[in-house]
Short mmCIF file of C-alpha atoms in Angstrom, two decimals:
data_model
loop_
_atom_site.label_atom_id
_atom_site.label_comp_id
_atom_site.label_asym_id
_atom_site.label_seq_id
_atom_site.Cartn_x
_atom_site.Cartn_y
_atom_site.Cartn_z
CA MET K 1 17.16 111.88 4.10
CA GLY K 2 17.55 115.14 5.93
CA ALA K 3 16.60 116.36 9.35
CA LYS K 4 13.54 115.64 11.50
CA GLU K 5 10.75 118.21 11.62
CA ASN K 6 11.04 119.01 15.35
CA ALA K 7 14.82 118.55 15.63
CA SER K 8 17.15 121.25 16.93
CA VAL K 9 19.04 123.54 14.55
CA LEU K 10 22.54 124.82 15.29
CA ARG K 11 23.88 127.86 13.42
CA MET K 12 27.39 129.31 13.42
CA ARG K 13 27.41 132.81 11.92
CA GLY K 14 30.38 134.89 10.74
CA ILE K 15 32.97 132.92 12.74
CA ALA K 16 36.47 134.43 12.58
CA LYS K 17 39.66 133.29 14.33
CA ALA K 18 43.33 134.26 14.05
CA PHE K 19 46.42 132.75 15.68
CA ALA K 20 49.34 135.13 16.28
CA GLY K 21 47.79 137.49 13.74
CA VAL K 22 47.45 134.78 11.03
CA PRO K 23 43.76 134.32 10.10
CA ALA K 24 42.59 130.68 10.40
CA LEU K 25 38.87 131.40 9.83
CA ASN K 26 37.31 134.29 7.99
CA GLY K 27 33.56 134.91 8.40
CA VAL K 28 32.44 131.26 8.26
CA ASP K 29 28.73 130.28 8.39
CA PHE K 30 27.81 126.67 9.16
CA THR K 31 24.40 125.11 9.85
CA LEU K 32 23.78 121.67 11.40
CA ARG K 33 20.29 120.23 11.76
CA GLY K 34 19.28 117.47 14.15
CA GLY K 35 18.69 114.14 12.38
CA GLN K 36 21.24 115.00 9.69
CA ILE K 37 24.77 113.82 8.87
CA HIS K 38 26.73 116.84 7.60
CA ALA K 39 30.20 116.17 6.16
CA LEU K 40 32.78 118.92 6.69
CA LEU K 41 35.61 118.66 4.15
CA GLY K 42 38.71 120.65 3.34
CA ALA K 43 42.42 120.30 2.68
CA ASN K 44 45.11 120.80 5.34
CA GLY K 45 44.84 124.19 6.98
CA ALA K 46 41.38 124.81 5.46
CA GLY K 47 40.11 125.60 8.97
CA LYS K 48 37.69 122.72 9.58
CA SER K 49 39.36 121.57 12.83
CA THR K 50 39.54 125.18 14.12
CA LEU K 51 35.83 125.67 13.34
CA MET K 52 34.92 122.48 15.22
CA LYS K 53 37.18 123.37 18.17
CA ILE K 54 35.26 126.64 18.48
CA LEU K 55 31.99 124.69 18.35
CA SER K 56 33.16 122.22 21.01
CA GLY K 57 34.34 125.03 23.33
CA ALA K 58 38.06 124.26 23.03
CA TYR K 59 38.85 127.64 21.36
CA PRO K 60 37.08 131.01 21.75
CA SER K 61 36.11 132.69 18.46
CA ASP K 62 37.35 136.24 17.74
CA GLU K 63 34.11 137.18 15.96
CA GLY K 64 30.74 135.64 15.19
CA ALA K 65 28.03 133.85 17.14
CA VAL K 66 26.59 130.39 17.71
CA GLU K 67 22.83 129.84 18.07
CA ILE K 68 20.76 126.78 18.89
CA ASP K 69 17.10 127.05 17.84
CA GLY K 70 17.55 130.80 17.36
CA LYS K 71 18.93 131.42 20.88
CA PRO K 72 22.59 132.53 21.30
CA VAL K 73 24.80 130.10 23.26
CA ALA K 74 28.12 130.86 24.96
CA LEU K 75 30.74 128.15 24.35
CA ARG K 76 33.61 129.33 26.54
CA SER K 77 34.74 125.81 27.51
CA PRO K 78 34.14 122.16 26.54
CA ALA K 79 31.95 121.84 29.68
CA GLU K 80 29.69 124.69 28.44
CA ALA K 81 29.51 123.07 24.99
CA LYS K 82 28.48 119.75 26.57
CA ARG K 83 25.80 121.50 28.64
CA ALA K 84 24.46 122.90 25.35
CA GLY K 85 24.38 119.31 24.01
CA ILE K 86 27.48 119.57 21.76
CA HIS K 87 29.98 116.69 22.04
CA CYS K 88 33.15 115.84 20.12
CA VAL K 89 34.83 112.48 19.47
CA TYR K 90 38.47 113.09 18.50
CA GLN K 91 40.68 110.73 16.50
CA GLU K 92 42.93 110.04 19.52
CA VAL K 93 40.25 108.15 21.49
CA ASP K 94 42.68 107.02 24.22
CA THR K 95 42.98 110.57 25.56
CA SER K 96 39.24 110.61 26.38
CA LEU K 97 38.93 107.21 28.10
CA VAL K 98 40.22 105.83 31.41
CA PRO K 99 41.90 102.51 30.49
CA HIS K 100 41.71 100.81 33.90
CA LEU K 101 37.98 101.50 34.35
CA THR K 102 35.27 99.28 32.86
CA VAL K 103 33.22 99.99 29.75
CA GLY K 104 30.19 100.81 31.93
CA GLU K 105 32.16 103.23 34.16
CA ASN K 106 33.62 104.99 31.10
CA ILE K 107 30.19 105.37 29.46
CA MET K 108 28.72 106.89 32.64
CA LEU K 109 31.90 108.85 33.52
CA ASP K 110 30.54 112.36 32.90
CA LYS K 111 27.37 111.50 34.79
CA LEU K 112 29.34 110.07 37.72
CA ALA K 113 31.54 113.17 37.80
CA SER K 114 28.62 115.60 37.72
CA SER K 115 26.23 113.74 40.04
CA SER K 116 26.02 115.59 43.33
CA GLY K 117 24.57 114.23 46.54
CA SER K 118 25.67 111.67 49.08
CA GLY K 119 28.68 110.36 47.19
CA TRP K 120 27.09 106.86 47.13
CA VAL K 121 27.18 105.16 43.74
CA ARG K 122 24.89 102.23 42.91
CA TRP K 123 27.18 100.26 40.59
CA GLY K 124 24.38 97.94 39.51
CA THR K 125 22.41 100.98 38.28
CA VAL K 126 25.52 102.39 36.53
CA HIS K 127 26.09 99.15 34.60
CA GLY K 128 22.36 98.77 33.92
CA GLU K 129 22.13 102.26 32.39
CA ALA K 130 25.35 101.71 30.39
CA ALA K 131 24.00 98.39 29.06
CA GLY K 132 20.83 100.22 27.95
CA VAL K 133 22.90 102.75 25.99
CA LEU K 134 24.98 99.98 24.34
CA GLU K 135 21.76 98.20 23.38
CA ARG K 136 20.47 101.43 21.82
CA ILE K 137 23.46 101.55 19.46
CA GLY K 138 23.37 97.78 18.87
CA LEU K 139 26.79 97.10 20.38
CA ALA K 140 27.19 93.65 21.97
CA LEU K 141 29.86 94.48 24.54
CA SER K 142 30.06 93.59 28.25
CA THR K 143 29.89 96.70 30.46
CA ARG K 144 32.24 94.93 32.92
CA LYS K 145 35.11 94.62 30.43
CA LEU K 146 38.13 96.89 31.03
CA VAL K 147 38.60 99.59 28.41
CA ARG K 148 42.32 98.78 28.07
CA ASP K 149 41.32 95.36 26.61
CA LEU K 150 39.19 96.85 23.81
CA THR K 151 40.10 97.35 20.16
CA LEU K 152 40.44 100.90 18.84
CA ALA K 153 37.06 100.61 17.10
CA GLU K 154 35.35 99.44 20.30
CA LYS K 155 36.89 102.34 22.26
CA GLN K 156 35.46 104.77 19.72
CA LEU K 157 32.00 103.22 20.06
CA VAL K 158 32.25 103.45 23.88
CA LEU K 159 32.86 107.21 23.47
CA ILE K 160 29.79 107.50 21.24
CA ALA K 161 27.79 105.56 23.86
CA ARG K 162 28.97 108.09 26.47
CA LEU K 163 27.53 110.99 24.43
CA LEU K 164 24.17 109.23 24.29
CA SER K 165 24.18 108.83 28.08
CA MET K 166 24.67 112.62 28.25
CA ASN K 167 21.71 113.33 25.91
CA ALA K 168 23.84 114.88 23.18
CA LYS K 169 21.99 116.91 20.53
CA PHE K 170 24.98 117.49 18.22
CA VAL K 171 28.00 115.24 17.76
CA ILE K 172 31.31 116.04 16.00
CA LEU K 173 33.17 112.97 14.67
CA ASP K 174 36.70 114.04 13.69
CA GLU K 175 38.26 111.55 11.22
CA PRO K 176 36.56 108.64 13.03
CA THR K 177 37.30 106.05 10.32
CA ALA K 178 41.01 106.84 9.77
CA PRO K 179 42.24 104.01 12.04
CA LEU K 180 39.40 101.55 11.31
CA SER K 181 39.20 98.52 9.02
CA LEU K 182 36.39 98.39 6.42
CA GLU K 183 34.33 96.11 8.67
CA GLU K 184 34.75 98.36 11.73
CA ALA K 185 33.85 101.41 9.64
CA GLU K 186 30.61 99.65 8.61
CA THR K 187 29.67 99.24 12.30
CA LEU K 188 30.39 102.94 12.88
CA PHE K 189 28.18 103.93 9.93
CA ARG K 190 25.34 101.80 11.29
CA ILE K 191 25.63 103.65 14.62
CA MET K 192 25.78 107.05 12.85
CA GLU K 193 22.52 106.16 11.08
CA GLY K 194 21.07 105.36 14.53
CA LEU K 195 22.16 108.77 15.90
CA LYS K 196 20.48 110.38 12.89
CA ARG K 197 17.23 108.44 13.54
CA ASP K 198 17.33 109.68 17.15
CA GLY K 199 17.29 113.28 15.84
CA ILE K 200 20.96 113.95 16.68
CA GLY K 201 22.92 116.18 14.26
CA VAL K 202 26.29 114.66 13.27
CA VAL K 203 29.27 116.57 11.83
CA PHE K 204 31.43 114.03 9.97
CA ILE K 205 35.02 115.11 9.19
CA SER K 206 36.70 112.62 6.85
CA HIS K 207 39.30 112.51 4.07
CA ARG K 208 37.81 109.33 2.57
CA LEU K 209 35.42 110.70 -0.04
CA PRO K 210 33.63 107.41 -0.92
CA GLU K 211 32.52 107.18 2.75
CA VAL K 212 31.27 110.76 2.68
CA PHE K 213 29.03 110.06 -0.30
CA ARG K 214 27.85 106.85 1.30
CA ILE K 215 26.66 108.38 4.57
CA ALA K 216 26.36 112.19 4.43
CA ASP K 217 23.13 114.07 3.71
CA GLU K 218 24.87 117.39 3.19
CA ILE K 219 28.47 118.43 2.41
CA THR K 220 30.28 121.66 3.27
CA VAL K 221 33.69 122.30 1.69
CA MET K 222 36.18 124.76 3.24
CA ARG K 223 39.34 126.21 1.73
CA ASP K 224 41.82 128.72 3.21
CA GLY K 225 39.66 129.51 6.26
CA GLN K 226 36.47 130.14 4.27
CA ARG K 227 33.38 128.15 3.34
CA VAL K 228 33.44 127.42 -0.40
CA TRP K 229 29.96 125.86 -0.62
CA THR K 230 27.33 123.68 1.08
CA LYS K 231 25.29 121.23 -1.03
CA PRO K 232 23.10 118.14 -0.56
CA SER K 233 25.40 115.18 -1.28
CA GLU K 234 23.33 113.99 -4.26
CA GLU K 235 23.98 117.34 -6.01
CA THR K 236 27.76 116.86 -6.24
CA ASP K 237 30.40 114.13 -6.76
CA THR K 238 34.00 113.30 -5.85
CA HIS K 239 35.42 115.37 -8.70
CA GLY K 240 33.38 118.41 -7.64
CA VAL K 241 34.49 118.07 -4.02
CA VAL K 242 38.20 117.64 -4.89
CA ARG K 243 38.05 120.65 -7.22
CA ALA K 244 36.45 122.76 -4.46
CA MET K 245 38.95 121.58 -1.83
CA LEU K 246 42.04 122.15 -3.95
CA GLY K 247 40.93 124.70 -6.46
CA ARG K 248 42.27 122.16 -8.99
CA SER K 249 41.00 119.09 -10.85
CA PHE K 250 40.95 115.39 -9.99
CA GLU K 251 43.68 114.57 -12.56
CA GLU K 252 46.08 116.90 -10.75
CA GLU K 253 45.51 115.06 -7.47
CA TYR K 254 48.16 112.43 -8.30
CA PRO K 255 51.09 114.37 -9.76
CA LYS K 256 53.48 111.87 -11.39
CA LEU K 257 56.97 113.27 -11.95
CA GLN K 258 58.95 111.55 -14.68
CA ALA K 259 62.13 109.88 -13.38
CA ASP K 260 64.82 107.79 -15.10
CA ILE K 261 64.65 104.19 -13.92
CA GLY K 262 68.07 102.59 -13.39
CA GLU K 263 69.55 99.37 -11.99
CA VAL K 264 68.03 97.22 -9.23
CA VAL K 265 68.74 98.79 -5.81
CA LEU K 266 66.59 96.66 -3.48
CA SER K 267 66.26 92.93 -4.01
CA VAL K 268 64.18 90.74 -1.66
CA ARG K 269 63.99 86.93 -1.95
CA ASP K 270 61.78 84.55 0.06
CA LEU K 271 61.51 86.94 3.05
CA ALA K 272 59.35 85.41 5.78
CA ALA K 273 58.38 85.83 9.44
CA GLY K 274 55.38 84.28 11.22
CA THR K 275 52.01 84.06 9.49
CA ARG K 276 51.91 87.62 8.10
CA VAL K 277 54.94 87.53 5.74
CA ARG K 278 55.24 84.10 4.12
CA GLY K 279 57.92 84.37 1.44
CA VAL K 280 58.04 87.72 -0.36
CA ASP K 281 60.04 88.30 -3.57
CA LEU K 282 60.40 91.81 -5.01
CA ASP K 283 62.85 94.19 -6.68
CA VAL K 284 62.89 98.00 -6.74
CA ARG K 285 65.12 99.93 -9.16
CA ALA K 286 66.74 103.34 -8.78
CA GLY K 287 64.18 106.04 -9.64
CA GLU K 288 61.30 103.57 -9.47
CA VAL K 289 58.17 103.81 -7.30
CA VAL K 290 56.86 100.30 -6.58
CA ALA K 291 53.53 100.11 -4.74
CA VAL K 292 52.60 97.11 -2.63
CA VAL K 293 48.81 97.13 -2.26
CA GLY K 294 46.65 94.95 -0.07
CA LEU K 295 43.76 94.99 2.36
CA VAL K 296 44.15 95.35 6.14
CA GLY K 297 45.96 92.26 7.44
CA ALA K 298 47.71 91.42 4.13
CA GLY K 299 51.14 91.82 5.81
CA LYS K 300 52.27 95.16 4.36
CA THR K 301 53.25 96.78 7.69
CA GLU K 302 54.97 93.56 8.82
CA LEU K 303 56.97 93.55 5.55
CA SER K 304 58.10 97.16 6.13
CA ARG K 305 59.16 96.30 9.71
CA LEU K 306 61.25 93.34 8.50
CA LEU K 307 62.99 95.50 5.89
CA PHE K 308 63.71 98.19 8.49
CA GLY K 309 65.11 95.76 11.05
CA ALA K 310 62.31 96.44 13.57
CA ASP K 311 61.38 92.72 13.49
CA ARG K 312 63.66 89.74 12.71
CA ALA K 313 63.06 87.61 9.62
CA GLU K 314 62.96 83.81 9.94
CA ARG K 315 64.37 83.31 6.45
CA GLY K 316 65.11 85.11 3.20
CA THR K 317 67.74 87.43 1.72
CA VAL K 318 67.71 91.19 1.25
CA THR K 319 70.36 93.08 -0.75
CA VAL K 320 70.89 96.81 -1.42
CA ASP K 321 73.05 97.62 -4.48
CA GLY K 322 74.01 93.93 -4.60
CA LYS K 323 75.38 93.85 -1.02
CA PRO K 324 73.62 91.86 1.76
CA ALA K 325 71.68 94.26 4.00
CA ASP K 326 72.23 94.13 7.77
CA LEU K 327 68.70 94.05 9.25
CA ARG K 328 69.50 93.09 12.87
CA SER K 329 68.14 96.44 14.13
CA PRO K 330 66.72 99.71 12.74
CA ALA K 331 70.15 101.35 13.26
CA ALA K 332 71.79 98.57 11.21
CA ALA K 333 69.08 98.92 8.49
CA ILE K 334 69.73 102.69 8.30
CA GLY K 335 73.43 101.87 7.90
CA SER K 336 72.48 99.59 4.99
CA GLY K 337 70.63 102.45 3.26
CA PHE K 338 67.01 102.11 4.45
CA ALA K 339 64.64 104.88 5.59
CA LEU K 340 61.13 104.14 6.90
CA VAL K 341 58.13 106.46 7.18
CA PRO K 342 55.90 104.26 9.39
CA GLU K 343 52.11 104.01 9.47
CA GLU K 344 51.85 105.05 13.15
CA ARG K 345 53.62 108.37 12.68
CA ARG K 346 52.77 109.81 16.13
CA LYS K 347 54.16 106.72 17.89
CA GLU K 348 57.04 105.75 15.60
CA GLY K 349 57.67 108.42 12.94
CA ILE K 350 58.15 111.61 14.95
CA LEU K 351 58.84 112.75 18.51
CA VAL K 352 55.62 114.65 19.23
CA ARG K 353 57.06 116.42 22.30
CA GLU K 354 60.06 117.76 20.36
CA SER K 355 60.26 120.74 18.02
CA VAL K 356 60.05 120.58 14.24
CA LEU K 357 63.75 121.60 14.18
CA HIS K 358 64.93 118.72 16.40
CA ASN K 359 62.77 116.15 14.59
CA LEU K 360 64.24 117.15 11.22
CA SER K 361 67.84 116.96 12.42
CA LEU K 362 67.62 113.64 14.31
CA PRO K 363 69.03 111.30 11.63
CA ILE K 364 71.84 113.72 10.60
CA LEU K 365 73.13 114.74 14.04
CA LYS K 366 76.59 113.31 13.23
CA SER K 367 77.01 115.46 10.14
CA ILE K 368 75.99 118.71 11.90
CA SER K 369 78.07 118.11 15.06
CA ARG K 370 81.68 118.85 15.93
CA LEU K 371 83.42 117.20 18.88
CA GLY K 372 80.07 115.94 20.13
CA PHE K 373 78.32 119.35 20.04
CA VAL K 374 75.48 120.09 17.60
CA SER K 375 76.08 123.24 15.53
CA GLY K 376 72.96 125.37 16.09
CA SER K 377 73.50 127.36 12.90
CA ALA K 378 73.93 124.20 10.75
CA GLU K 379 70.80 122.69 12.35
CA ARG K 380 68.78 125.86 11.63
CA ARG K 381 70.04 126.06 8.02
CA HIS K 382 69.02 122.44 7.47
CA GLY K 383 65.63 123.03 9.18
CA ILE K 384 64.82 126.17 7.17
CA GLY K 385 65.77 124.44 3.90
CA THR K 386 63.69 121.32 4.64
CA VAL K 387 60.59 123.27 5.78
CA ALA K 388 60.72 125.40 2.61
CA GLY K 389 61.51 122.47 0.30
CA LEU K 390 58.70 120.24 1.56
CA GLY K 391 56.14 122.99 2.20
CA ILE K 392 55.77 122.17 5.92
CA LYS K 393 53.21 124.61 7.38
CA THR K 394 54.46 125.58 10.85
CA PRO K 395 54.51 128.88 12.80
CA GLY K 396 58.25 128.35 13.35
CA LEU K 397 61.01 125.75 13.71
CA GLY K 398 60.50 125.75 17.50
CA GLN K 399 56.86 124.57 17.22
CA LEU K 400 56.21 121.22 18.97
CA THR K 401 55.43 118.62 16.29
CA ALA K 402 52.36 117.47 18.24
CA TYR K 403 50.57 120.72 17.33
CA LEU K 404 51.01 120.41 13.55
CA SER K 405 48.19 118.99 11.42
CA GLY K 406 48.40 115.32 10.38
CA GLY K 407 49.70 116.16 6.90
CA ASN K 408 52.44 118.44 8.23
CA GLN K 409 53.47 115.86 10.85
CA GLN K 410 53.83 113.39 7.99
CA LYS K 411 55.98 115.83 6.02
CA VAL K 412 58.27 116.10 9.09
CA ALA K 413 58.39 112.26 9.29
CA ILE K 414 59.52 112.20 5.62
CA GLY K 415 61.67 115.35 5.79
CA LYS K 416 63.97 114.01 8.48
CA TRP K 417 65.27 111.38 6.01
CA THR K 418 65.78 113.60 2.96
CA ALA K 419 69.31 114.75 3.92
CA THR K 420 70.53 111.22 4.80
CA ASP K 421 72.37 108.74 2.55
CA ALA K 422 69.28 106.51 2.37
CA LYS K 423 68.94 104.62 -0.94
CA VAL K 424 65.66 102.81 -0.23
CA PHE K 425 62.63 104.72 1.07
CA LEU K 426 59.86 102.64 2.65
CA PHE K 427 56.48 104.39 2.99
CA ASP K 428 53.83 102.53 5.02
CA GLU K 429 50.33 104.05 4.48
CA PRO K 430 51.88 107.55 4.23
CA THR K 431 48.55 109.31 3.58
CA LYS K 432 46.58 107.79 6.48
CA GLY K 433 44.68 110.58 8.26
CA VAL K 434 46.02 113.11 5.74
CA ASP K 435 43.76 115.37 3.67
CA VAL K 436 43.76 115.83 -0.11
CA GLY K 437 45.98 118.95 -0.16
CA ALA K 438 48.78 117.44 1.96
CA LYS K 439 48.46 114.17 0.00
CA SER K 440 49.42 115.80 -3.28
CA ASP K 441 52.38 117.49 -1.52
CA ILE K 442 53.49 114.05 -0.25
CA PHE K 443 53.12 112.57 -3.76
CA ARG K 444 55.34 115.35 -5.15
CA ILE K 445 57.97 114.71 -2.45
CA ILE K 446 57.96 111.00 -3.38
CA GLY K 447 58.32 111.94 -7.06
CA GLU K 448 61.34 114.11 -6.21
CA LEU K 449 62.96 111.23 -4.28
CA ALA K 450 62.53 109.00 -7.34
CA ARG K 451 64.10 111.72 -9.54
CA GLN K 452 67.11 111.70 -7.21
CA GLY K 453 67.53 107.99 -8.02
CA LYS K 454 66.11 106.65 -4.75
CA ALA K 455 64.25 103.31 -4.75
CA VAL K 456 60.74 103.86 -3.33
CA LEU K 457 58.57 101.08 -1.89
CA TYR K 458 55.07 102.45 -1.25
CA LEU K 459 52.82 100.20 0.89
CA THR K 460 49.15 101.18 0.83
CA CYS K 461 45.54 100.00 0.93
CA GLU K 462 44.49 103.07 -1.12
CA PHE K 463 44.32 101.55 -4.61
CA ALA K 464 43.76 104.87 -6.42
CA GLU K 465 47.05 106.21 -5.00
CA ALA K 466 48.97 103.17 -6.23
CA ILE K 467 47.50 103.55 -9.74
CA GLY K 468 48.28 107.28 -9.76
CA LEU K 469 51.84 107.08 -8.41
CA ALA K 470 53.49 103.75 -9.07
CA ASP K 471 55.65 102.54 -11.95
CA ARG K 472 54.73 98.99 -10.91
CA ILE K 473 52.08 97.63 -8.55
CA LEU K 474 52.48 94.41 -6.55
CA VAL K 475 49.36 92.97 -4.93
CA MET K 476 49.89 91.35 -1.50
CA CYS K 477 47.42 88.90 0.01
CA ASP K 478 47.92 86.66 3.06
CA GLY K 479 51.63 87.44 3.32
CA VAL K 480 52.68 86.82 -0.30
CA ILE K 481 52.81 88.83 -3.54
CA VAL K 482 50.06 87.33 -5.72
CA LYS K 483 50.08 89.58 -8.81
CA GLN K 484 52.10 92.29 -10.56
CA PHE K 485 50.89 95.13 -12.84
CA GLY K 486 52.90 97.60 -14.95
CA ARG K 487 52.01 101.32 -15.03
CA GLY K 488 48.62 101.86 -16.68
CA GLU K 489 47.68 98.15 -16.56
CA ALA K 490 45.65 98.02 -13.33
CA THR K 491 42.16 99.18 -12.40
CA GLN K 492 40.89 99.46 -8.81
CA GLU K 493 38.60 96.49 -9.54
CA ASN K 494 41.59 94.31 -10.65
CA LEU K 495 43.54 95.24 -7.54
CA LEU K 496 40.62 94.52 -5.21
CA TYR K 497 40.01 91.16 -6.92
CA TYR K 498 43.56 89.91 -6.29
CA ALA K 499 43.87 91.61 -2.88
CA SER K 500 40.78 89.73 -1.67
CA ALA K 501 42.25 86.32 -2.66
CA GLY K 502 40.95 86.21 -6.23
CA ARG K 503 42.86 83.75 -8.44
CA GLU K 504 44.12 83.94 -12.04
CA GLU K 505 41.28 82.89 -14.39
#
């Protein structure tokens, strides 16, 4: 465990930062040692991303200092941070890679850009050096392959390889496992262990606590722009971390609001398309939260797309309130009473280049327009009410949705449906990339929808969430529902057993 004897030490002291007069960080100290994996945890708006943006040179701090090995360093830009040996791998890996260049060219990109001289490039040497870096992290990948043909996980590893080519001393990994499967995450952890052996200090930001305890040497928890505590990981546990992040206990993490369960609203029989959905039967009643759990590749997302008319079914029937649902297109599905909060919220759930106000009013434009013109006052009233009701943290209604945190983007993706006539709410992995604080807000919003008599279908691979929230849990494996549990009947072990193709004894 722990850092190497001769490794570098990075210290942030008394870091403060405010945006438009609102403090985001208040006198934060943070220490990272080379050869150590240090997890940085905190709920939405705790300040962890702001702290790391200051460290990576993206934001200037208002107060405080950064030192490496006791010497002050100026981090006025990402280039200065890189020169000091500090590199960051963000969740949106595509923004940092050039898709039509090869793996080798992308790994050596910073070197190619900064190499002065004759302008001649020896491509054989470039690919040779890149291959050496890939070998160092144990990644069997051709340096000649185009980056656009890689999986998301491979792109992330190419970025990590680039940092090694630049002799990074400190690496910030911001939610690196959010988009990865369990297998891909294992590869990433192996590489993180390699960085640690090489004496590199790694900051690991994650909302998946089991991973944190698996890989981190030390844990720092932040809340409301301040550091709550820093401890070796063996001196705390999940309950302790959640309590520190929220200021409340583990039991309060999954608030379950009581709702009256009524008649069947959604009925699905023998729904099938391709190899991912092979004949699904399910019912959801008014006021009921039904979770569909399964591992990556079980067919949950494909099922949500069929129900929302984004893909066409090959066979099967779907009814809402006893009437056949029209699922020829998403518009037709909305007309039949469906609302979908999709897994890929930035691509499909919100318009990132539009304001919070416009995102929230999109599905109800008809009801706030007269003679084809949107009523600005009606739109603002609706926006103010939704932001307050769902606890969306935003500087104002005009803020571009792209600049909200993941949890607040997700609340916008949900909030835009709350004033519609939707009867069936489909949630596909609604807490992906969302921290503990925003999660419990989302759970409360779902509870309120159930209280209003909506039918909620909650598709997730987070088994604990299903157990905490659902009135019934359906386990999906290889495109079919293989098992059903009532509330209080399932354990995470049961769910994993059936989700990984276990059979009835």
